CSV table of C-alpha atoms in Angstrom, one decimal:
chain,number,residue,atom,x,y,z
G,21,UNK,CA,128.2,27.3,109.5
G,22,UNK,CA,126.6,26.1,112.7
G,23,UNK,CA,129.8,24.1,113.5
G,24,UNK,CA,132.0,27.2,113.0
G,25,UNK,CA,129.6,29.2,115.1
G,26,UNK,CA,129.8,26.7,117.9
G,27,UNK,CA,133.6,26.6,117.7
G,28,UNK,CA,133.7,30.4,117.8
G,29,UNK,CA,131.5,30.4,120.9
G,30,UNK,CA,133.6,27.8,122.6
G,31,UNK,CA,136.8,29.7,121.8
G,32,UNK,CA,135.3,32.9,123.1
G,33,UNK,CA,134.2,31.2,126.2
G,34,UNK,CA,137.7,29.7,126.9
G,35,UNK,CA,139.3,33.1,126.1
G,36,UNK,CA,137.0,34.9,128.6
G,37,UNK,CA,137.7,32.2,131.3
G,38,UNK,CA,141.4,32.5,130.7
G,39,UNK,CA,141.3,36.3,130.9
G,40,UNK,CA,139.3,36.0,134.1
G,41,UNK,CA,141.8,33.6,135.6
G,42,UNK,CA,144.7,35.8,134.6
G,43,UNK,CA,143.1,38.9,136.0
G,44,UNK,CA,142.6,37.2,139.3
G,45,UNK,CA,146.3,36.3,139.4
G,46,UNK,CA,147.4,39.8,138.5
G,47,UNK,CA,145.1,41.2,141.1
G,48,UNK,CA,146.8,39.0,143.7
G,49,UNK,CA,150.2,40.2,142.5
G,50,UNK,CA,149.2,43.9,142.3
G,51,UNK,CA,150.2,44.9,145.9
G,52,UNK,CA,153.7,43.3,145.3
G,53,UNK,CA,154.0,45.0,141.9
G,54,UNK,CA,153.1,48.4,143.4
G,55,UNK,CA,155.8,48.1,146.0
G,56,UNK,CA,158.3,46.7,143.5
G,57,UNK,CA,157.6,49.6,141.2
G,58,UNK,CA,157.8,52.3,143.9
G,59,UNK,CA,160.9,51.0,145.7
G,60,UNK,CA,162.9,49.1,143.0
G,61,UNK,CA,162.1,50.2,139.4
G,62,UNK,CA,161.4,53.9,140.1
G,63,UNK,CA,164.6,54.4,142.1
G,64,UNK,CA,166.6,52.5,139.5
G,65,UNK,CA,165.2,54.6,136.6
G,66,UNK,CA,165.6,57.8,138.7
G,67,UNK,CA,169.3,56.9,139.3
G,68,UNK,CA,169.9,56.4,135.6
G,69,UNK,CA,168.4,59.8,134.9
G,70,UNK,CA,170.4,61.6,137.7
G,71,UNK,CA,173.6,59.9,136.6
G,72,UNK,CA,173.5,62.1,133.4
G,73,UNK,CA,173.8,65.3,135.5
G,74,UNK,CA,176.6,67.0,137.3
G,75,UNK,CA,175.1,68.1,140.6
G,76,UNK,CA,176.0,70.2,143.6
G,77,UNK,CA,174.0,71.7,146.4
G,78,UNK,CA,173.0,74.7,144.4
G,79,UNK,CA,172.8,73.6,140.8
G,80,UNK,CA,172.6,70.8,138.3
G,81,UNK,CA,174.0,70.6,134.8
G,82,UNK,CA,173.4,68.0,132.1
G,83,UNK,CA,176.7,66.3,131.1
G,84,UNK,CA,175.5,63.0,129.7
G,85,UNK,CA,177.9,60.1,129.6
G,86,UNK,CA,180.7,62.4,130.6
G,87,UNK,CA,179.7,61.6,134.2
G,88,UNK,CA,180.6,57.9,133.7
G,89,UNK,CA,183.9,58.9,132.0
G,90,UNK,CA,184.8,60.9,135.0
G,91,UNK,CA,183.9,58.1,137.4
G,92,UNK,CA,186.0,55.5,135.5
G,93,UNK,CA,188.9,58.0,135.5
G,94,UNK,CA,188.7,58.5,139.3
G,95,UNK,CA,191.6,56.7,141.0
G,96,UNK,CA,189.5,56.3,144.2
G,97,UNK,CA,186.8,54.5,142.3
G,98,UNK,CA,189.3,52.1,140.8
G,99,UNK,CA,190.7,51.4,144.2
G,100,UNK,CA,187.2,50.9,145.7
G,101,UNK,CA,186.4,48.4,142.9
G,102,UNK,CA,189.6,46.6,143.5
G,103,UNK,CA,188.8,46.4,147.2
G,104,UNK,CA,185.3,45.1,146.5
G,105,UNK,CA,186.8,42.4,144.2
G,106,UNK,CA,189.2,41.3,146.9
G,107,UNK,CA,186.4,41.4,149.5
G,108,UNK,CA,184.1,39.3,147.3
G,109,UNK,CA,186.9,36.8,146.4
G,110,UNK,CA,187.8,36.5,150.1
G,111,UNK,CA,184.3,36.1,151.5
G,112,UNK,CA,182.2,34.3,148.9
G,113,UNK,CA,184.1,31.0,148.4
G,114,UNK,CA,185.2,30.9,152.1
G,115,UNK,CA,181.7,31.4,153.4
G,116,UNK,CA,180.2,28.8,151.1
G,117,UNK,CA,182.9,26.2,151.8
G,118,UNK,CA,182.6,26.7,155.6
G,119,UNK,CA,178.8,26.7,155.5
G,120,UNK,CA,178.8,23.4,153.6
G,121,UNK,CA,181.3,21.9,156.0
G,122,UNK,CA,179.3,23.0,159.0
G,123,UNK,CA,176.0,21.7,157.5
G,124,UNK,CA,177.5,18.3,156.9
G,125,UNK,CA,179.0,18.3,160.4
G,126,UNK,CA,175.7,19.1,162.2
G,127,UNK,CA,173.5,17.1,159.9
G,128,UNK,CA,172.5,14.3,162.3
G,129,UNK,CA,170.1,13.4,165.0
G,130,UNK,CA,172.5,13.8,168.0
G,131,UNK,CA,171.2,16.1,170.8
G,132,UNK,CA,174.3,18.2,170.7
G,133,UNK,CA,173.8,19.1,167.1
G,134,UNK,CA,170.8,21.3,168.0
G,135,UNK,CA,173.2,23.3,170.2
G,136,UNK,CA,175.8,23.5,167.5
G,137,UNK,CA,173.3,24.7,164.9
G,138,UNK,CA,172.1,27.4,167.2
G,139,UNK,CA,175.7,28.5,168.0
G,140,UNK,CA,176.7,28.6,164.3
G,141,UNK,CA,173.5,30.5,163.3
G,142,UNK,CA,173.6,32.9,166.2
G,143,UNK,CA,175.9,35.6,164.5
G,144,UNK,CA,173.2,35.9,161.8
G,145,UNK,CA,170.6,37.4,164.1
G,146,UNK,CA,173.0,39.9,165.7
G,147,UNK,CA,172.7,43.4,164.0
G,148,UNK,CA,175.7,44.3,161.9
G,149,UNK,CA,176.3,47.4,164.0
G,150,UNK,CA,176.6,45.3,167.1
G,151,UNK,CA,178.9,42.9,165.3
G,152,UNK,CA,181.1,45.8,164.2
G,153,UNK,CA,181.4,47.0,167.8
G,154,UNK,CA,182.3,43.5,169.0
G,155,UNK,CA,185.0,43.0,166.4
G,156,UNK,CA,186.2,46.6,167.0
G,157,UNK,CA,187.0,45.4,170.5
G,158,UNK,CA,188.6,42.2,169.2
G,159,UNK,CA,190.9,44.1,166.8
G,160,UNK,CA,191.9,46.9,169.2
G,161,UNK,CA,195.7,47.0,169.2
G,162,UNK,CA,197.4,45.8,172.5
G,163,UNK,CA,194.2,45.8,174.5
G,164,UNK,CA,192.0,43.8,172.1
G,165,UNK,CA,191.0,40.2,172.5
G,166,UNK,CA,193.0,39.1,169.5
G,167,UNK,CA,196.2,40.8,170.7
G,168,UNK,CA,195.7,39.4,174.2
G,169,UNK,CA,195.7,35.8,172.8
G,170,UNK,CA,198.7,36.6,170.7
G,171,UNK,CA,200.6,37.9,173.7
G,172,UNK,CA,200.1,34.5,175.4
G,173,UNK,CA,202.2,33.0,172.6
G,174,UNK,CA,204.7,35.8,172.7
G,175,UNK,CA,203.6,37.1,169.3
G,176,UNK,CA,203.2,40.8,168.8
G,177,UNK,CA,200.0,41.9,167.0
G,178,UNK,CA,199.6,44.5,164.3
G,179,UNK,CA,197.2,47.4,163.9
G,180,UNK,CA,194.5,45.2,162.3
G,181,UNK,CA,192.3,48.1,161.3
G,182,UNK,CA,194.9,50.8,160.9
G,183,UNK,CA,197.4,49.0,158.7
G,184,UNK,CA,196.4,49.0,154.9
G,185,UNK,CA,198.0,45.6,154.5
G,186,UNK,CA,195.8,44.0,157.2
G,187,UNK,CA,192.5,45.9,157.2
G,188,UNK,CA,190.8,44.1,154.3
G,189,UNK,CA,191.9,40.7,155.7
G,190,UNK,CA,190.3,41.7,159.0
G,191,UNK,CA,187.1,42.7,157.3
G,192,UNK,CA,186.9,39.4,155.4
G,193,UNK,CA,187.4,37.3,158.6
G,194,UNK,CA,184.6,39.2,160.3
G,195,UNK,CA,182.2,38.8,157.4
G,196,UNK,CA,182.9,35.1,157.0
G,197,UNK,CA,182.2,34.6,160.7
G,198,UNK,CA,178.8,36.3,160.3
G,199,UNK,CA,177.6,34.8,157.1
G,200,UNK,CA,178.7,31.1,157.3
G,201,UNK,CA,176.0,30.2,159.8
G,202,UNK,CA,173.3,31.8,157.7
G,203,UNK,CA,174.4,29.9,154.6
G,204,UNK,CA,174.7,26.7,156.7
G,205,UNK,CA,170.9,26.7,157.2
G,206,UNK,CA,170.3,26.5,153.4
G,207,UNK,CA,172.8,23.7,153.0
G,208,UNK,CA,171.3,21.9,156.0
G,209,UNK,CA,167.8,22.0,154.4
G,210,UNK,CA,169.3,20.8,151.2
G,211,UNK,CA,171.1,17.9,152.9
G,212,UNK,CA,167.9,16.7,154.7
G,213,UNK,CA,166.1,16.6,151.3
G,214,UNK,CA,168.6,14.3,149.6
G,215,UNK,CA,167.5,10.7,148.9
G,216,UNK,CA,168.9,8.3,151.5
G,217,UNK,CA,168.8,5.3,149.2
G,218,UNK,CA,171.6,6.8,147.0
G,219,UNK,CA,173.9,6.9,150.0
G,220,UNK,CA,173.0,3.4,151.1
G,221,UNK,CA,173.8,2.1,147.6
G,222,UNK,CA,177.1,4.0,147.6
G,223,UNK,CA,178.1,2.5,151.0
G,224,UNK,CA,177.2,-1.0,149.8
G,225,UNK,CA,179.6,-0.4,146.8
G,226,UNK,CA,182.3,0.5,149.3
G,227,UNK,CA,182.5,4.2,148.5
G,228,UNK,CA,184.6,6.3,150.9
G,229,UNK,CA,183.3,9.4,152.6
G,230,UNK,CA,185.2,11.8,150.3
G,231,UNK,CA,184.0,9.9,147.2
G,232,UNK,CA,180.4,10.1,148.5
G,233,UNK,CA,180.8,13.8,149.0
G,234,UNK,CA,182.4,14.4,145.6
G,235,UNK,CA,180.1,12.3,143.5
G,236,UNK,CA,176.8,12.4,145.3
G,237,UNK,CA,176.5,15.2,148.0
G,238,UNK,CA,178.2,18.0,146.1
G,239,UNK,CA,176.4,17.5,142.8
G,240,UNK,CA,173.0,17.2,144.4
G,241,UNK,CA,173.7,20.4,146.4
G,242,UNK,CA,174.5,22.5,143.4
G,243,UNK,CA,171.0,24.1,143.2
G,244,UNK,CA,171.5,25.3,146.8
G,245,UNK,CA,175.0,26.3,146.0
G,246,UNK,CA,173.8,28.5,143.1
G,247,UNK,CA,171.3,30.2,145.3
G,248,UNK,CA,173.8,30.7,148.1
G,249,UNK,CA,176.4,32.0,145.6
G,250,UNK,CA,174.1,34.7,144.4
G,251,UNK,CA,173.2,35.8,147.9
G,252,UNK,CA,176.8,35.8,149.1
G,253,UNK,CA,178.0,37.8,146.1
G,254,UNK,CA,175.2,40.3,146.6
G,255,UNK,CA,176.0,40.6,150.3
G,256,UNK,CA,179.7,41.3,149.5
G,257,UNK,CA,178.6,44.5,147.7
G,258,UNK,CA,175.8,45.6,150.0
G,259,UNK,CA,176.9,44.8,153.5
G,260,UNK,CA,179.0,47.9,154.5
G,261,UNK,CA,177.4,49.0,157.8
G,262,UNK,CA,180.5,47.8,159.6
G,263,UNK,CA,182.7,50.3,157.7
G,264,UNK,CA,180.9,53.3,159.3
G,265,UNK,CA,181.7,52.0,162.8
G,266,UNK,CA,185.1,50.4,162.3
G,267,UNK,CA,187.2,52.2,159.6
G,268,UNK,CA,185.0,54.7,157.6
G,269,UNK,CA,186.7,53.3,154.6
G,270,UNK,CA,190.2,53.9,155.8
G,271,UNK,CA,193.1,54.0,156.1
G,272,UNK,CA,193.6,55.7,152.8
G,273,UNK,CA,190.6,54.0,151.3
G,274,UNK,CA,192.2,50.6,151.9
G,275,UNK,CA,188.9,49.2,153.3
G,276,UNK,CA,186.4,51.3,151.3
G,277,UNK,CA,183.8,49.4,149.3
G,278,UNK,CA,181.5,50.5,146.5
G,279,UNK,CA,178.3,51.0,148.5
G,280,UNK,CA,180.0,53.0,151.2
G,281,UNK,CA,181.7,55.1,148.5
G,282,UNK,CA,178.3,55.8,147.1
G,283,UNK,CA,177.1,56.8,150.6
G,284,UNK,CA,180.1,59.1,151.0
G,285,UNK,CA,179.7,60.7,147.6
G,286,UNK,CA,176.0,61.4,148.1
G,287,UNK,CA,175.8,62.4,151.8
G,288,UNK,CA,179.3,63.7,152.6
G,289,UNK,CA,180.2,65.4,149.3
G,290,UNK,CA,176.6,66.0,148.2
G,291,UNK,CA,177.5,65.0,144.6
G,292,UNK,CA,174.2,63.2,143.7
G,293,UNK,CA,175.0,62.9,140.0
G,294,UNK,CA,178.2,61.0,140.7
G,295,UNK,CA,176.5,58.9,143.4
G,296,UNK,CA,173.7,58.0,140.9
G,297,UNK,CA,176.3,56.9,138.3
G,298,UNK,CA,178.1,54.8,140.9
G,299,UNK,CA,174.7,53.3,141.8
G,300,UNK,CA,174.0,52.4,138.2
G,301,UNK,CA,177.4,50.7,137.9
G,302,UNK,CA,176.6,48.7,141.1
G,303,UNK,CA,173.2,47.6,139.6
G,304,UNK,CA,174.9,46.6,136.3
G,305,UNK,CA,177.5,44.5,138.2
G,306,UNK,CA,174.9,42.6,140.2
G,307,UNK,CA,172.7,42.2,137.2
G,308,UNK,CA,175.5,40.7,135.1
G,309,UNK,CA,176.5,38.3,137.8
G,310,UNK,CA,172.9,37.1,138.2
G,311,UNK,CA,172.5,36.6,134.5
G,312,UNK,CA,175.8,34.7,134.2
G,313,UNK,CA,174.8,32.5,137.1
G,314,UNK,CA,171.4,31.6,135.8
G,315,UNK,CA,172.3,31.4,132.1
G,316,UNK,CA,175.6,29.5,132.2
G,317,UNK,CA,175.9,27.9,135.6
G,318,UNK,CA,172.2,26.9,136.0
G,319,UNK,CA,172.3,24.8,132.8
G,320,UNK,CA,175.1,22.6,134.3
G,321,UNK,CA,173.1,21.9,137.5
G,322,UNK,CA,171.1,18.7,138.1
G,323,UNK,CA,167.7,19.4,139.8
């Protein structure tokens, strides 16, 4: 009996100590949890609730899932989703490949590399609105910087932002220019943490540069690539500030993206119910992509 009593006392003491330690940890997390609840979970839940209503400026009617049926039947929504898919396919792989290439290029101890790193990273610190105005000047027909260079080669330019066939390509080029330097920093940090003895052994075995990249550098950079992939894909859906300055989604919705379409629906057409439904769809897309990356791709990565 005495032994059982001592065991119970010891168990109770360990339980109290563990609760005390956990409470201290939760108290440290409490400010972040409050902000997360107020600015992430509550807006998401509120959007799910509003998406079940058909709203206007003067009234609101409950329609349930019919709101989503109407959204998926909207030809503008389908076009916007197609635009966003093209935008993501065009920007994500290109930005990642270019960032990796730049990181390998400037990963050295030469003095000029510091200048190159700064030059490549510089577009990241420029506000998106400023970048949109810069590229608006570059893409201006006849008088823009791009057309001026083409005129030197006796090549006539096109209406880069006014032609539906070229506007999305123009947006992709601008976004890759802005994001490649940002992703380069992550790859540069990853490269500088790779073990040097592996590279020395590969060189002693006579491995060529491409073989070293394929069998050593690229596999060891996969954790960084997974992180950059999620950030790049998320940015392809949320970075739409440039549309307001450059095209406003035109011409004929050829450059319209999902987040800008949500903005238009909510604050131009004042249809909060439809905007909420579009927001829920956006959240689901990003959530599914994150789950796929961490559940399937993460298991194939060597840490």
